[in-house]
Amino acid sequence: MEEWVGGLWHKYITRKANPEFDDARVNFDQVSKSVSMVFRALGGDVVKRVEAATGREYLTRKSFLQKISGDNQLVSLAWQDEESLRLPESLAVFNEKALNYDLYIWLAVLAAHHSGSFRHWAKDNQALVVAVLEKFPALHNRYRRLAKAFVDMRPSLDQMPAVERTMEQSIRDAILIPGSVNEFPVVNFAPQAVYLWLYPSASSDDVLMADIDEDELSDENEDQDGEKKSAKKAQSSRKKAERVDSDDSRGGMMIFRLESLFSWSEFSKMDRGKDDSDEDEEDYQSTIDDLDKITLTKKQEHQKSGQIKIDLDLPSASEDDIPLGEGIKLPEWNYKTQTLQEDRCLLQPMLPRDATPTKLPVKLQKTARMIQAQFEQLRSVKYWLKAQPQGEELDLNAWLDFHVESKTAATAEKGLFQSYRGNNRDLSCLLLADLSMSTDSHLDNDNRVIDVVQDSLLLFGEALQSVGDNFAMYGFSSVKRSNIRFTMLKNFNEKYNDHVRGRIQAITPGFYTRMGAAIRQATKVISEQKTADKLLLILTDGKPNDIDHYEGRFGIEDTHQAINEAKRLGIKPFCITIDVDAQEYLPYLFGNDGFTQILRPAQLPLRLPQLYHQLTSQ
C-alpha cells in the first residue's frame, strides 16, 4: 500500500514540477527531414549529420517543487561540431505545437550560419541572431513570435536573488532585442536553458595548458632530446591540465560564466603509464587531440594489475581467406589538412577459402532464365544504317530521292545502300560488394543480408554472361587502415563459371567498411580495361566506417574524394544501397542521380540486373 501511494505521489509531484507542455511536444523524428533540408539549403555543411542530441546535466537553480520531486532531468540542447548538428530530442517549451515546430526550424537556420565555436556564448549568439535576421528579413516575424512567447515562459524575476535576477534580465533583453546587451554578470548557477540559442559542443574550444612543474611530470634524469620531441608534439594541440587528488571525493562550487559554459568531467583512477606497443602512435595522438582536459595526479598506488584488451578477433591464418601477394599500399584523404596521404592504407587481395566449383542454386534457376531472356535482347538488337556508299541491300528511299532530283537538275550521287549492323556494347563493369559485419544481420527468419548479396551476385553474373559484357566482381571489408580485405570473386580475365559461382557462395560477413580504399583499388582495376565505357557499381548496406577514426566525416570525405578520382578517369560510379538512412549522405557522395535506394532488401537479387540493364541499354 505504501509503495502504491508513493508511486502515485511521485507521478503527481514530478508532473507538477515539470515546466514543459507535454500536450504540445514535437519530437525530432517528426521534423528531421524538414530541418535537414533547411540547414543544407541555407548554407549548412552538406556532409554534417543532422540528428537528435542526448541530454546534458545542467547546473541551474531548481524550483521548490523540483527540489521536492528530486528532479534531475537531463537537458537536451542544440549544438554542433565538425561531424554533426545536434538538435533537441524533443521540444515542449511552448504550449503550442506550431511554436515548438518553428523553434526547430529557427535552430537549423542559426546552425547553418555558425561555425560551432564560441568566444562568449551570449554575445556570440546575439551577433548570430542579428546576422541571420539581417540576411533573411522574412524571419523577423517568426523570431519575434518565438522570442515573446519564450520570455513569457521564463521564471519570475521576483523570486530570484539579486545577482541572478540581473543575469536573467540581461538574457531576456538579449533575446527580445538582439545585440543590445554587452555585459553579463557572473553567477553561481547557470540560467534556465535558452532554447532559442545554440550551445557549445561537447568538445570545447582549445585552451592553453596550465603551468606544471617539470619535476612533477617527469623524472629529473629524463633525456633532454626526449623532452624536446614531447614538446614538439604538444605544440600542435595544447590542452588544459588539471591536477587532482587521487581520492574519490568531489566538492566545491562552480562559478558560471557565460563566456565559458562549463562541462561536467569526472576523475577516473587509471594508470596511463603503460600502453600496448603494437598500437599505432597516430591513433594515440588522435585520441589525445579529442580530449578537452588532461587530468593528472601525483599520488599513485603501484599495484599489480591485469591488462584487458578488447578488439575484434581476426581469424587464424589457417581459417582465413587466402591472401594474394604482400598487399597494396594506397593513399587516403585527410579532410582536415585537405591532403592525400600517400601509402597510408594497406589493401590485401584475397580469395575465399574452401571455395569449390558449384552450380547455380536450384532456387535461382527460374529467375536466372527469365533475366537471361531479357538480357539476350541487348545482344540481338540490330539496326539498318541508311544512305551508305555500300551495303548489303539497296536503300530504295535514297535511290528514289536521287532519281527524282537527277531528272530536274544535275545531282551528285549519294549513298544508295543500307547496311545491317549489330549492337556493339563496348563497356566494362566492376561490381564492388560491401561484405562488412552488418551483412550478418537478419532480414527475416530465413535470410540474412549476406544471403541476399550472394543471390544478387549470382544473378548478376548470369545476366552479364548472357549478354557477353566484360565484367568483374569483388568484395571488401576492413579492420583499420592496415588490414583492408579485397576479395576477388571474378576478375576481368576469367570466364563466369562454376569456380566463380563457388567463390560467391563461399563469402562470409567480414568486418568494417573502409570504402575509400576499396573504391581506389577498384578504380585501378577497371581503368586498365580498353573499353570505351566503364561502369563501377557499388553495392552496400551502410555508410563508410572503421574503428580507427574513419567514422563520420572522415570516412565520408575520403570516399567522396575516391569517387571524384574515379570520375576524373572517365569511370561512372553508381551506388545501390539498402541503407534506410542513405538520403543523408549518398547525394553528397554520388550526386542525386548517382545512386538508388532499395527499400525492400529482399528484392535486391531481381533489382540489381534490372538496374544494370537500365544503366547500359542506352
Coordinates of C-alpha atoms in Angstrom, one line a residue, residues 28 36 39-40 44-53 79-87 111 114-117 200-203 286 289-290 333-337 543-546 548-558 584-585 588:
F28 CA 12.9 15.4 -33.5
S36 CA 17.9 18.9 -42.6
F39 CA 20.0 23.5 -42.7
R40 CA 21.6 22.5 -46.0
G44 CA 25.0 24.4 -43.8
D45 CA 27.7 21.8 -44.4
V46 CA 26.2 19.1 -46.7
V47 CA 28.3 16.4 -45.0
K48 CA 27.2 17.1 -41.5
R49 CA 24.7 14.7 -40.0
V50 CA 21.5 16.2 -38.5
E51 CA 20.4 14.2 -35.5
A52 CA 19.0 14.3 -32.1
A53 CA 21.2 15.5 -29.2
W79 CA 24.8 22.3 -30.6
Q80 CA 27.1 21.3 -33.5
D81 CA 30.7 20.3 -34.2
E82 CA 32.6 19.2 -37.3
E83 CA 30.7 15.9 -37.5
S84 CA 27.1 16.8 -36.9
L85 CA 24.4 19.2 -35.9
R86 CA 22.6 18.0 -32.8
L87 CA 19.1 19.3 -32.1
A111 CA 23.3 26.5 -37.2
H114 CA 27.5 29.3 -37.3
S115 CA 30.9 27.5 -37.2
G116 CA 30.2 25.8 -33.8
S117 CA 32.8 27.6 -31.8
P200 CA 28.9 24.9 -27.3
S201 CA 29.6 21.3 -28.4
A202 CA 30.7 18.6 -26.1
S203 CA 34.3 19.3 -27.3
S286 CA 44.3 11.5 -32.4
D289 CA 43.5 15.6 -29.6
D290 CA 39.9 14.6 -28.9
W333 CA 42.3 11.6 -48.0
N334 CA 42.6 13.8 -44.8
Y335 CA 39.8 16.4 -45.0
K336 CA 41.2 18.4 -42.1
T337 CA 44.5 19.1 -43.9
K543 CA 27.9 4.3 -44.8
P544 CA 31.7 4.2 -44.7
N545 CA 33.1 3.4 -41.2
D546 CA 36.0 1.8 -39.4
D548 CA 40.4 3.9 -36.3
H549 CA 38.8 7.4 -36.7
Y550 CA 37.2 6.5 -40.0
E551 CA 33.8 7.3 -38.6
G552 CA 31.6 10.2 -39.6
R553 CA 33.0 12.9 -41.7
F554 CA 36.5 11.4 -42.1
G555 CA 35.1 8.3 -43.9
I556 CA 32.5 10.3 -45.9
E557 CA 35.1 12.8 -47.2
D558 CA 37.7 10.1 -48.1
E584 CA 21.6 11.7 -45.5
Y585 CA 24.9 11.1 -47.2
Y588 CA 26.9 14.2 -51.4

